[in-house]
Coordinates of C-alpha atoms and ligand atoms in Angstrom, one line a residue:
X1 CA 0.0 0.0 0.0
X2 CA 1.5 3.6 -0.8
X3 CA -0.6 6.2 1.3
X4 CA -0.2 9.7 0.3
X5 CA -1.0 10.0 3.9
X6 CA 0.2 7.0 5.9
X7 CA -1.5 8.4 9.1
X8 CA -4.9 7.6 7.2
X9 CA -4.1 3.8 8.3
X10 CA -5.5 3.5 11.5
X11 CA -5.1 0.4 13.7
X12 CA -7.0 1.6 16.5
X13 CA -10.8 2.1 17.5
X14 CA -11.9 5.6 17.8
X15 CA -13.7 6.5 21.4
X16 CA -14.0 9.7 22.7
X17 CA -11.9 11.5 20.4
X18 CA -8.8 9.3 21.5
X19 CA -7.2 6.2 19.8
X20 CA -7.2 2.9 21.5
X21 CA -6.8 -0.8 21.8
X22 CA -9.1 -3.1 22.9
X23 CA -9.0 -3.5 27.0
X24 CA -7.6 -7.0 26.6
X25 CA -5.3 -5.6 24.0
X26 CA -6.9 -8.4 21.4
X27 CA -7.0 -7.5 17.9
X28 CA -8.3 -9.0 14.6
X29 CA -6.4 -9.4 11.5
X30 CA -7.8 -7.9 8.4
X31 CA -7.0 -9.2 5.0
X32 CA -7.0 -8.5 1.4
X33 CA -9.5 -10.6 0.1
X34 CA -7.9 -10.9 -3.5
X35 CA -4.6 -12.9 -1.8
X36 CA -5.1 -13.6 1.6
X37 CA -2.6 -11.5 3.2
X38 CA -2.7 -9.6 6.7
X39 CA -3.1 -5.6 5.5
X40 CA -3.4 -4.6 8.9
X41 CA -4.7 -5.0 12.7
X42 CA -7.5 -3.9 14.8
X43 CA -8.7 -4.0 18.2
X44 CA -11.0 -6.8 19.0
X45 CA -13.7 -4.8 21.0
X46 CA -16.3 -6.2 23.3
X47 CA -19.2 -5.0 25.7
X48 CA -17.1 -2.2 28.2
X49 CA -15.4 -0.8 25.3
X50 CA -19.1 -0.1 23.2
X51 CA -20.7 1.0 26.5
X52 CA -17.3 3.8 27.4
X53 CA -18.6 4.4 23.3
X54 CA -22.1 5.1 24.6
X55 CA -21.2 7.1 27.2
X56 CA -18.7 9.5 25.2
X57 CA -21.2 9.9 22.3
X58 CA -23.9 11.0 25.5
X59 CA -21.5 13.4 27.6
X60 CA -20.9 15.1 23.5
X61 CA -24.3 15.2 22.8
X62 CA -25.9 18.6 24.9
X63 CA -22.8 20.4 23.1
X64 CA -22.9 19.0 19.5
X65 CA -27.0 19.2 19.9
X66 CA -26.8 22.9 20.8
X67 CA -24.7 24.3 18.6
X68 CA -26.8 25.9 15.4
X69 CA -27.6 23.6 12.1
X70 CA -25.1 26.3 10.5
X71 CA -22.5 25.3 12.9
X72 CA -22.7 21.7 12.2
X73 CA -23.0 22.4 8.2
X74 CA -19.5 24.1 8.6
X75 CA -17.7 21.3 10.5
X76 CA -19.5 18.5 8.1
X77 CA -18.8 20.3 4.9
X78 CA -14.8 20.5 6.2
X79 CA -15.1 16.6 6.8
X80 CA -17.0 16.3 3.3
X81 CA -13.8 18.3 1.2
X82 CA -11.0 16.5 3.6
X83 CA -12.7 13.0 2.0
X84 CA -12.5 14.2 -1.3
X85 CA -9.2 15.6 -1.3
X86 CA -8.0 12.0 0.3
X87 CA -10.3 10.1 -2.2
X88 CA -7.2 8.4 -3.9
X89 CA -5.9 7.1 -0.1
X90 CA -9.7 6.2 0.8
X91 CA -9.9 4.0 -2.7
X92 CA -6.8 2.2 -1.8
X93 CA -7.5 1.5 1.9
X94 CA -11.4 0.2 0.3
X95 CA -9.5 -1.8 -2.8
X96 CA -6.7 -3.5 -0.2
X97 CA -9.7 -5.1 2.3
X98 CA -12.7 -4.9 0.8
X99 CA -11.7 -6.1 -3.1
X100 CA -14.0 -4.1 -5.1
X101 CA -11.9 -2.6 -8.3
X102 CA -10.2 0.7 -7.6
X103 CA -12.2 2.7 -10.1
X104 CA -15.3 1.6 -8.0
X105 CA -13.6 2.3 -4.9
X106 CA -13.3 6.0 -6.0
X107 CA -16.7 6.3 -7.4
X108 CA -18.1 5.0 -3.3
X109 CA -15.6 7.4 -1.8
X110 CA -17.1 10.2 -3.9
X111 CA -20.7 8.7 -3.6
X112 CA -20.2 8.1 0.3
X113 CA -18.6 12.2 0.2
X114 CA -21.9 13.2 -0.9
X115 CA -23.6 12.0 1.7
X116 CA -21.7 14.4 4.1
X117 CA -22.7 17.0 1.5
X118 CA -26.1 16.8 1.7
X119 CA -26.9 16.0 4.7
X120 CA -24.7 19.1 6.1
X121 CA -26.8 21.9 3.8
X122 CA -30.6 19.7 4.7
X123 CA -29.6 20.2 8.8
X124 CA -30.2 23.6 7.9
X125 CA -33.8 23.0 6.4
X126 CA -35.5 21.2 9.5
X127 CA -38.3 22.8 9.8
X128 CA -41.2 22.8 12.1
X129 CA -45.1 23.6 11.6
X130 CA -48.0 26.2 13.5
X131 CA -51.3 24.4 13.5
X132 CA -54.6 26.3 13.0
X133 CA -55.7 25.9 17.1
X134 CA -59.4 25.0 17.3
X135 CA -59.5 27.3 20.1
X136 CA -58.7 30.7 20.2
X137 CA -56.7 31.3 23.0
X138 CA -54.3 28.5 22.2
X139 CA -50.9 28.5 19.6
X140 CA -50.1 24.5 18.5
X141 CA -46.5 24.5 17.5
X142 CA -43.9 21.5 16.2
X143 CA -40.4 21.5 16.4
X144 CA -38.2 18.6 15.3
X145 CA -35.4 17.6 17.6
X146 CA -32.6 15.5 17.2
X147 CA -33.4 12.2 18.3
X148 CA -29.8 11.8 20.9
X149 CA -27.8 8.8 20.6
X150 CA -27.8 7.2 18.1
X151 CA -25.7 3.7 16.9
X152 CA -24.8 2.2 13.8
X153 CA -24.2 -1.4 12.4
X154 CA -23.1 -1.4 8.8
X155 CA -22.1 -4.5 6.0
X156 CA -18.3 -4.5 3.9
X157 CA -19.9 -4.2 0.9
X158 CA -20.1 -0.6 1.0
X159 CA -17.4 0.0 4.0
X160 CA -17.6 4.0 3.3
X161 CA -20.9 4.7 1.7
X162 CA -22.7 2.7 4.4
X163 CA -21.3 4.5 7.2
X164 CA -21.8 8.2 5.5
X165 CA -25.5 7.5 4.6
X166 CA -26.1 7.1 8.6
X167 CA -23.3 9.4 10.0
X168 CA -24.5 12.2 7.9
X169 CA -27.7 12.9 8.7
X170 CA -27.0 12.1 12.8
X171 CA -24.7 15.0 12.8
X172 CA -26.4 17.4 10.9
X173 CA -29.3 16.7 13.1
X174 CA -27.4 17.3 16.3
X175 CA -27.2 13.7 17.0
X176 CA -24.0 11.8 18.3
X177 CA -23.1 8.5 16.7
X178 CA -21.4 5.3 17.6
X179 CA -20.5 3.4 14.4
X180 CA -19.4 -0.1 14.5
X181 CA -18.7 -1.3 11.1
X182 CA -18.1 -5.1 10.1
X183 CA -15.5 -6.9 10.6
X184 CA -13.8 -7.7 7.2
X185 CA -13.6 -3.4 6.5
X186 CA -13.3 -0.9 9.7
X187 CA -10.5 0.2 8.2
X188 CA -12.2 2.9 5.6
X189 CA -14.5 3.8 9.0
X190 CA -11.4 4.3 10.9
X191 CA -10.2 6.6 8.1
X192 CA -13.0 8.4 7.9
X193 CA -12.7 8.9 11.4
X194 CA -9.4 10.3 11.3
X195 CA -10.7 12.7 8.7
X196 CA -13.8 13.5 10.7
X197 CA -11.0 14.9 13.7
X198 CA -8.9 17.3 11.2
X199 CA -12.2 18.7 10.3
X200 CA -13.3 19.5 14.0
X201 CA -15.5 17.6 14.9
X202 CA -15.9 17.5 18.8
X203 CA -14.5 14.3 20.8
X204 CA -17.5 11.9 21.2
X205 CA -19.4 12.8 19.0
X206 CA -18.2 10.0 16.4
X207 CA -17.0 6.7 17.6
X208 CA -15.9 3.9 16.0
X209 CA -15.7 0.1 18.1
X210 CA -14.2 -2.4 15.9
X211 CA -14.8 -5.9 16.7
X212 CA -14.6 -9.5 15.5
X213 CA -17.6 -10.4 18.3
X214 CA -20.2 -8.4 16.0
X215 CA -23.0 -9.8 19.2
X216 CA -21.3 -8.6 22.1
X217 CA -21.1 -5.1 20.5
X218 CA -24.1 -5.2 19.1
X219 CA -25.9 -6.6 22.4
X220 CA -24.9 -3.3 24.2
X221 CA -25.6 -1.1 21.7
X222 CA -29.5 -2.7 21.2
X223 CA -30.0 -3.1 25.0
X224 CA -27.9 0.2 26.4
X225 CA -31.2 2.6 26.9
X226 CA -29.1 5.5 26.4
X227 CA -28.9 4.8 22.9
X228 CA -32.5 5.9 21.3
X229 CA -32.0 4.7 17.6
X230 CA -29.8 2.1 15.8
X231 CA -29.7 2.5 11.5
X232 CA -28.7 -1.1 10.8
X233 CA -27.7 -2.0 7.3
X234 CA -27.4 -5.7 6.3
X235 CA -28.7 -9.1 5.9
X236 CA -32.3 -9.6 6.9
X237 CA -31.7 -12.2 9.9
X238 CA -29.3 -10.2 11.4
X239 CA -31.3 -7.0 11.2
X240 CA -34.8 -8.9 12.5
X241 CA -32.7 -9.9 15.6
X242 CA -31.3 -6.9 15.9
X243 CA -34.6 -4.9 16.1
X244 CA -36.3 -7.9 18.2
X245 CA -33.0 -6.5 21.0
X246 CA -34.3 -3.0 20.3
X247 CA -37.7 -4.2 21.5
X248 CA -36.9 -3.7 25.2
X249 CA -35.6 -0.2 25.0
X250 CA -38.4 0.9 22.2
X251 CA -35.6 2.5 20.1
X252 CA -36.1 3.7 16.7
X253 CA -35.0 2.1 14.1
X254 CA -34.0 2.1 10.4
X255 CA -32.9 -1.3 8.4
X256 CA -32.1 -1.7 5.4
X257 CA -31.4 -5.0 4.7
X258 CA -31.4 -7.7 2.0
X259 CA -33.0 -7.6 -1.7
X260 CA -33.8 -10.3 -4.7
X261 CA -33.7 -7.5 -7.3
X262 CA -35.9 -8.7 -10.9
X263 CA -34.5 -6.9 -14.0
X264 CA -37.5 -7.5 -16.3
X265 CA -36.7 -6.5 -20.0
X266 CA -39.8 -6.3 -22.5
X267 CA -39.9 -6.9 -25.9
X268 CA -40.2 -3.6 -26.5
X269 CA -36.9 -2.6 -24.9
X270 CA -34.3 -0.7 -26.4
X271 CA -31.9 -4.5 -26.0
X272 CA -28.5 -2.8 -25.8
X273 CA -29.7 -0.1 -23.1
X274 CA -31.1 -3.1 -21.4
X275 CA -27.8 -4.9 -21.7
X276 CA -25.7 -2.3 -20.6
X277 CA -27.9 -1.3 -17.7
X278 CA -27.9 -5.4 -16.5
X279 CA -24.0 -5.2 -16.7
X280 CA -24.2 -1.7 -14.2
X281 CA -27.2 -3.4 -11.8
X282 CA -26.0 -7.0 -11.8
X283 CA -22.0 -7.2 -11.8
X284 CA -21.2 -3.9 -9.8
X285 CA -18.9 -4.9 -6.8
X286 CA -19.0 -8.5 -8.3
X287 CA -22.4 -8.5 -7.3
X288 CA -22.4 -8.1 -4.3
X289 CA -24.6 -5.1 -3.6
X290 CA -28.0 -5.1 -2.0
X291 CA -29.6 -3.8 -5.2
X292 CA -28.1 -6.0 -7.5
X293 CA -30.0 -7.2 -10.1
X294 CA -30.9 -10.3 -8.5
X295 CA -33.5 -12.2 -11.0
X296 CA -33.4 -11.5 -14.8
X297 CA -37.1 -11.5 -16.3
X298 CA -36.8 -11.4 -19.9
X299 CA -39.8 -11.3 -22.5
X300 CA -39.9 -14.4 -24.8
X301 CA -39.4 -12.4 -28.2
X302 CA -36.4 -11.3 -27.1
X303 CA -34.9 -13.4 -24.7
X304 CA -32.5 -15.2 -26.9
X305 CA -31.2 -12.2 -28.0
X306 CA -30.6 -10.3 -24.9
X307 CA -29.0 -13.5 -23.3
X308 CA -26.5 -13.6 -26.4
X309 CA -25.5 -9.8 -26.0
X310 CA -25.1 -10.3 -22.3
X311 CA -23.1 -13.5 -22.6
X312 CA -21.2 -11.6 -25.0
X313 CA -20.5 -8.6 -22.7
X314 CA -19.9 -10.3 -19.7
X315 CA -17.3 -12.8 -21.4
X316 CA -14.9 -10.0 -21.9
X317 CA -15.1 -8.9 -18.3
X318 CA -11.7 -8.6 -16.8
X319 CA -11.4 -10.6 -13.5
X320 CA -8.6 -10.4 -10.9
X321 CA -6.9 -8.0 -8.1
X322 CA -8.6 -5.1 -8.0
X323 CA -5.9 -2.9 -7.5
X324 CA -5.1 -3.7 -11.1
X325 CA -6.0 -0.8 -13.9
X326 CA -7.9 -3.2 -16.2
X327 CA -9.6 -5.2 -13.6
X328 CA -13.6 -4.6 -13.3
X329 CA -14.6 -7.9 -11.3
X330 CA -12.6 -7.9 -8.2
X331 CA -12.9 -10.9 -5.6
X332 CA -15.4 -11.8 -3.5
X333 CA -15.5 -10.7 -0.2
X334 CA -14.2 -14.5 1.2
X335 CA -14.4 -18.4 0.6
X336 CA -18.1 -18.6 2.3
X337 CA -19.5 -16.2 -0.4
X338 CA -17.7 -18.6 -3.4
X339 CA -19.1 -21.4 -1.6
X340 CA -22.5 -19.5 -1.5
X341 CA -22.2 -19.0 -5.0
X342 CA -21.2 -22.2 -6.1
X343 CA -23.7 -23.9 -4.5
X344 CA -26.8 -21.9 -6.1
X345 CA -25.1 -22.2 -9.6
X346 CA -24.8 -26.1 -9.2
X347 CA -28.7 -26.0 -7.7
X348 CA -29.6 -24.3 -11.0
X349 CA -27.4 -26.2 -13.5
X350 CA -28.7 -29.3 -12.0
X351 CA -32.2 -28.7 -12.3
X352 CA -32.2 -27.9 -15.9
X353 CA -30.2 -24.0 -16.6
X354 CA -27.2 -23.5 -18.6
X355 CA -24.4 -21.4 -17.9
X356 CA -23.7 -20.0 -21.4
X357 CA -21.4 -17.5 -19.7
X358 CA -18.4 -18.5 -16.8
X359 CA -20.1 -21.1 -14.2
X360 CA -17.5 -21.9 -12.1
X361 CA -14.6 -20.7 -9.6
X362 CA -12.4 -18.5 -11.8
X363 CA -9.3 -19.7 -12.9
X364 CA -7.2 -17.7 -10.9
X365 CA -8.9 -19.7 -7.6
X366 CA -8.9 -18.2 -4.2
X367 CA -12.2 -15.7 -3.5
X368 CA -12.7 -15.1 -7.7
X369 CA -15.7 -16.6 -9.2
X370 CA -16.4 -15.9 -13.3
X371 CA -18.8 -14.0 -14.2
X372 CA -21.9 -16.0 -14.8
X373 CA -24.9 -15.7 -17.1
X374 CA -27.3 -19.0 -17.1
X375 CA -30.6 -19.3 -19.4
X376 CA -33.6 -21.3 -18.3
X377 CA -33.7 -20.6 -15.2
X378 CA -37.3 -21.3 -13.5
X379 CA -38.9 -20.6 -10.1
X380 CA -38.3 -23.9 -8.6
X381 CA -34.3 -23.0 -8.6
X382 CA -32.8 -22.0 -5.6
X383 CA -31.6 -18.3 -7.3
X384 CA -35.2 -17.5 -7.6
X385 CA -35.5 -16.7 -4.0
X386 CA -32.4 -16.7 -2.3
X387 CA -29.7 -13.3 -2.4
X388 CA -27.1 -14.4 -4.8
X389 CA -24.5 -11.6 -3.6
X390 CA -22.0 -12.8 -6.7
X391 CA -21.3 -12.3 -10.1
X392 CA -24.5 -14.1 -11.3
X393 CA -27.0 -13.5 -13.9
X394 CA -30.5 -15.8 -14.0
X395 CA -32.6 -15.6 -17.2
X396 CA -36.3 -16.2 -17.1
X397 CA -38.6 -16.5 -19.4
X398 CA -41.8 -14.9 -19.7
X399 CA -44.7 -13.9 -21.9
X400 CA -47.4 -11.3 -20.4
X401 CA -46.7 -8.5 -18.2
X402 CA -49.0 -9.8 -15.5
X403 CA -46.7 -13.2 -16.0
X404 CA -43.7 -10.6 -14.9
X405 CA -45.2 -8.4 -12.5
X406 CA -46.0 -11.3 -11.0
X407 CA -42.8 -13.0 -10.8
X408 CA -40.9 -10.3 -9.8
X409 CA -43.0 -9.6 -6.5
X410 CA -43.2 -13.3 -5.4
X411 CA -40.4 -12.7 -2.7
X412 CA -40.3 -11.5 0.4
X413 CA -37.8 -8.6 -0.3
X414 CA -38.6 -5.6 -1.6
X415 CA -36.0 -3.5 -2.1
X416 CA -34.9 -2.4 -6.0
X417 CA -36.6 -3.3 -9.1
X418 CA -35.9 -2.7 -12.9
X419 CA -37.5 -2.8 -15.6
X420 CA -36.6 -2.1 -19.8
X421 CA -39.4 -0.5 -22.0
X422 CA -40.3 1.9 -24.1
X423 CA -44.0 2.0 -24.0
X424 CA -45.2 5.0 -21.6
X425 CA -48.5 3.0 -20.8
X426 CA -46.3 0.0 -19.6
X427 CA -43.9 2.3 -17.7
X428 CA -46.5 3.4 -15.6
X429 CA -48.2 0.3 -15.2
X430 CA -45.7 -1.7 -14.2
X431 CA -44.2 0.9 -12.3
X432 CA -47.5 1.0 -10.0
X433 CA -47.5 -2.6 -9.6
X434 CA -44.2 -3.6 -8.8
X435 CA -43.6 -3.9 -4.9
X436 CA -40.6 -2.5 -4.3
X437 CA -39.3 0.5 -2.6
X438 CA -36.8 1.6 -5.6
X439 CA -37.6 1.0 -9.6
X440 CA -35.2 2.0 -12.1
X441 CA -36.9 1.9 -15.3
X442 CA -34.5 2.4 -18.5
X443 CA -32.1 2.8 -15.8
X444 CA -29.3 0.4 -14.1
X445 CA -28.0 2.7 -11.4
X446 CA -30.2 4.5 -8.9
X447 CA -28.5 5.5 -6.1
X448 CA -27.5 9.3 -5.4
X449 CA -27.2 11.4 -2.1
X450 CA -30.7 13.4 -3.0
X451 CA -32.9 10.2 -3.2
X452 CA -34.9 8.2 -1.0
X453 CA -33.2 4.6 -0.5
X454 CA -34.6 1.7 1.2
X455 CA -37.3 -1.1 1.0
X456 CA -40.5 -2.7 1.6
X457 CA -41.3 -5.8 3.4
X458 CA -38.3 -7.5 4.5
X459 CA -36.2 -5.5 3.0
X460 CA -36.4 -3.2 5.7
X461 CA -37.9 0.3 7.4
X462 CA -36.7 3.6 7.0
X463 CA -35.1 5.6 4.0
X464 CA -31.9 7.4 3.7
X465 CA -30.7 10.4 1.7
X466 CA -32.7 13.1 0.5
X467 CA -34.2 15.1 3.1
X468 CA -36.3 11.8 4.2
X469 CA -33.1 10.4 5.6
X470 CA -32.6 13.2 8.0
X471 CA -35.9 13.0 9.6
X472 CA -35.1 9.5 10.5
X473 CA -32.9 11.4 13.2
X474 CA -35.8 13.9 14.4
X475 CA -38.3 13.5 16.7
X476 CA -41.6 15.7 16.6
X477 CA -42.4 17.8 19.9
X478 CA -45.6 19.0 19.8
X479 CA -46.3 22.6 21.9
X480 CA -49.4 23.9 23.2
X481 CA -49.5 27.5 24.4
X482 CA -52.8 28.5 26.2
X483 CA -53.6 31.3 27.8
X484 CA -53.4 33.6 24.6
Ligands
NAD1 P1 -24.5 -9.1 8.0 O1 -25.9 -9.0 8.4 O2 -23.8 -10.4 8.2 O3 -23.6 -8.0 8.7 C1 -23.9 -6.7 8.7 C2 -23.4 -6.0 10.0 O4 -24.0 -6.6 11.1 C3 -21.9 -6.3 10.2 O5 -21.3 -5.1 10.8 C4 -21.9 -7.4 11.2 O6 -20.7 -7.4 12.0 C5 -23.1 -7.1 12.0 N1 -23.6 -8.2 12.7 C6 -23.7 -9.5 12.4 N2 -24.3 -10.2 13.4 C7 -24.6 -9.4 14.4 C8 -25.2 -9.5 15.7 N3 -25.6 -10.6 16.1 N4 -25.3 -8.4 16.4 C9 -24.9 -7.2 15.9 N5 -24.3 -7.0 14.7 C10 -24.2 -8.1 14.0 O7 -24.5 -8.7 6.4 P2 -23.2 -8.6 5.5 O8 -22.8 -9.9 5.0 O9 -22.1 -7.8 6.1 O10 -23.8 -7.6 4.3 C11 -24.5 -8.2 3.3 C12 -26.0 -8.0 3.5 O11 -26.2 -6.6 3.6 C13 -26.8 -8.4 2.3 O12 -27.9 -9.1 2.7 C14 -27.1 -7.1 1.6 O13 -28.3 -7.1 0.8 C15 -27.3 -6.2 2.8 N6 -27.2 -4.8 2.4 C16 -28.3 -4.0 2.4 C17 -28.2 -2.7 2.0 C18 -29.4 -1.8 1.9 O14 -29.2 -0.6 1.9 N7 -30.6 -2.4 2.0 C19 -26.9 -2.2 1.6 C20 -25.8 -3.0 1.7 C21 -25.9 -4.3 2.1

């Protein structure tokens, strides 16, 4: 690794505005997932060291609450331009432990940047209401307050982005945060934290705990009562425990957990659009993102078509070490997510599908797995329903547009859909029908800072970005004046 700024490599948790080690002086070793070796260590937190957390981010929060939304803006906009001017550090750091190729990694550090942006200039825009009183000697006012503590849990596939959604808005609100981010990549969270100190902000009022015991820290932060909200992002078991823990304490919550993505193309689609969208939705981050293109739906006029041109396309896709210029499928995250893949591929092939693109473990062994396209695939296959979180494409078939609509909502997720057409009707139709929090439609990529992101059903509660994702941090106090 060859840090501009070495000190951006932090091997220490971030509590109360100091660096430091574990109490038991345990640490974890984190390693690049493209060859296996040690990058760096970090402290192996537990229960005391998350509660101290708890108690920093508290004795920070009547100061950081009280200061005005402008105040906050000026600090957070400082962290936002001291991210961007280290983007090329931040990439590496996200490339060496998380795998993802480097171009990517600068596109989340910029994307994850924007989040600081946004949510520094919509702190300033929390407004409250006056209610017409039904009696006349009374004024009803709202105000919005920041909700306190708050904690977040966050997933490596977006070590940055996933941090910055939550952080953001918690701050500009006048909330403080504890962050504990998963095990495989705190080292982008501890850089962000170190960035997050040069721009001011006040000790406590962002903490990071890193930990290889993801329960023990996440048992204090759902049971501690001093924490009123936890913003969970990842896999839907995890965050239905995690809110069933939040039960006790009634804390808020956001989650924005797992999705089975359909990507229906009509025959009416504009096929190279389509393909080229499917290569942004589905093979991003070697498919492991939450609203990756998880079930292709392709009409029957055109379904040998589009499988051809995206066999085609994803047949010249460069796998190997991110860190490498040409490289645009990186590794997967570790050897349970090949085996994860592997298995679902041979559940599919056996039952009937055919890989007319990769298939297998890539070549070059280890966590790489070629990119995949398989035809025939059919709802009794285990990719129909399950997360795929790889580098894999399922085509089915279908005929009618009720045929797809309903195909693509029988799952419990609901997260991101997409669809390809070009016939306006259709567009809104489906649109309406589908049962998903997010539809791209002629579009691949959907995320940005200044929309709303999250699901239905068990994809999870809550949205970030845009000014929803700053109320999630506000709570309404109602006022009555009387006497008037
Ligand atoms: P995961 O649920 O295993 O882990 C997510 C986080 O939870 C990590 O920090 C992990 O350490 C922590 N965790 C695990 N068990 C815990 C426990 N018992 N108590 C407290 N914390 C615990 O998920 P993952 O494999 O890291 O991430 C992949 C998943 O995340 C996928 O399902 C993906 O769809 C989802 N995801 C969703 C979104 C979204 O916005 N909806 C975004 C990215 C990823």
């Amino acid at each position: 690794m060859q840090l501009k700024d070495p000190a951006l490599l932090r091997q220490q948790a971030y509590i109360d505005g100091s660096w430091v080690n574990a109490d038991l002086g345990a640490t974890n070793a984190i390693r690049n997932p493209a060859n296996g070796e040690t990058i760096a260590h970090v402290p192996d937190m537990g229960g005391d060291e998350t509660r101290r957390a708890i108690a920093a981010a508290d004795a920070a929060l009547p100061a950081w609450r009280a200061k005005t939304a402008k105040e906050r803006a000026a600090i957070l906009r400082k962290w936002f331009e001291l991210i961007m001017a280290n983007q090329e550090d931040l990439a590496q750091i996200m490339t060496l432990e998380q795998g993802k190729p480097l171009a990517e990694a600068r596109g989340e550090v910029a994307y994850g940047a924007s989040f600081i942006e946004w949510f520094a200039e919509e702190g300033k825009r929390v407004y409250g209401e006056t209610i017409p009183a039904p009696q006349g000697d009374k004024r009803l006012v709202v105000i919005k307050q920041a909700v306190g503590v708050t904690a977040a849990i966050t997933p490596w596939n977006f070590p940055i982005a996933m941090i910055t959604r939550k952080v953001g808005p918690a701050l500009a609100a006048g909330c403080t945060s504890v962050v504990k981010p998963a095990e495989a990549t705190p080292l982008s969270a501890l850089a962000l934290a170190e960035l997050g100190a040069r721009a001011g902000i006040p000790r406590g009022v962002l903490n990071i705990v890193t930990t290889a015991r993801p329960a023990d820290v996440g048992g204090e932060l759902t049971s501690n009562p001093t924490v009123r909200k936890l913003s969970f992002t990842g896999s839907t078991p995890v965050g239905k425990r995690l809110m069933a823990q939040c039960a006790d304490t009634v804390k808020r919550v956001s989650l924005e957990l797992g999705g089975n993505a359909p990507f229906i193309v009509f025959n009416d689609a504009d096929i190279d659009a389509a393909v080229k969208g499917a290569i942004v939705s589905k093979y991003r981050n070697a498919g492991q993102t939450c609203v990756c293109a998880n079930r292709m739906i392709v009409q029957d006029g055109i379904y040998d078509q589009f499988a051809e041109k995206l066999a085609q396309a994803v047949a010249a896709m460069k796998v190997g070490d991110g860190m490498q210029a040409d490289v645009v499928i990186g590794p997967l995250i570790n050897q349970a997510a090949i085996a994860k893949v592997d298995a679902l591929v041979a559940d599919a092939v056996g039952k009937g599908a055919t890989a007319v693109a990769g298939g297998a473990r890539h070549a070059l062994g280890g966590n790489f797995y070629a990119p995949t396209v398989l035809t025939n695939v059919t709802a009794d296959m285990a990719v129909a329903q399950e997360e795929i979180f790889g580098p894999v494409a399922p085509l089915f078939r279908f005929k009618t547009d009720e045929e797809a609509v309903a195909l693509a909502n029988n799952t419990r997720y609901g997260l991101a859909a997409y669809f390809y057409s070009r016939d306006i009707g259709r567009v809104w139709r489906v649109a309406e029908q589908l049962e998903f929090g997010m539809v791209g439609i002629n579009e691949g990529a959907i995320s940005n800072e200044v929309a709303p992101f999250g699901g239905v059903k068990e994809s999870g509660i809550g949205r970030e970005g845009s000014h929803h994702g700053i109320e999630e941090y506000l709570t309404i106090k109602y006022l009555c004046m009387g006497g008037i």
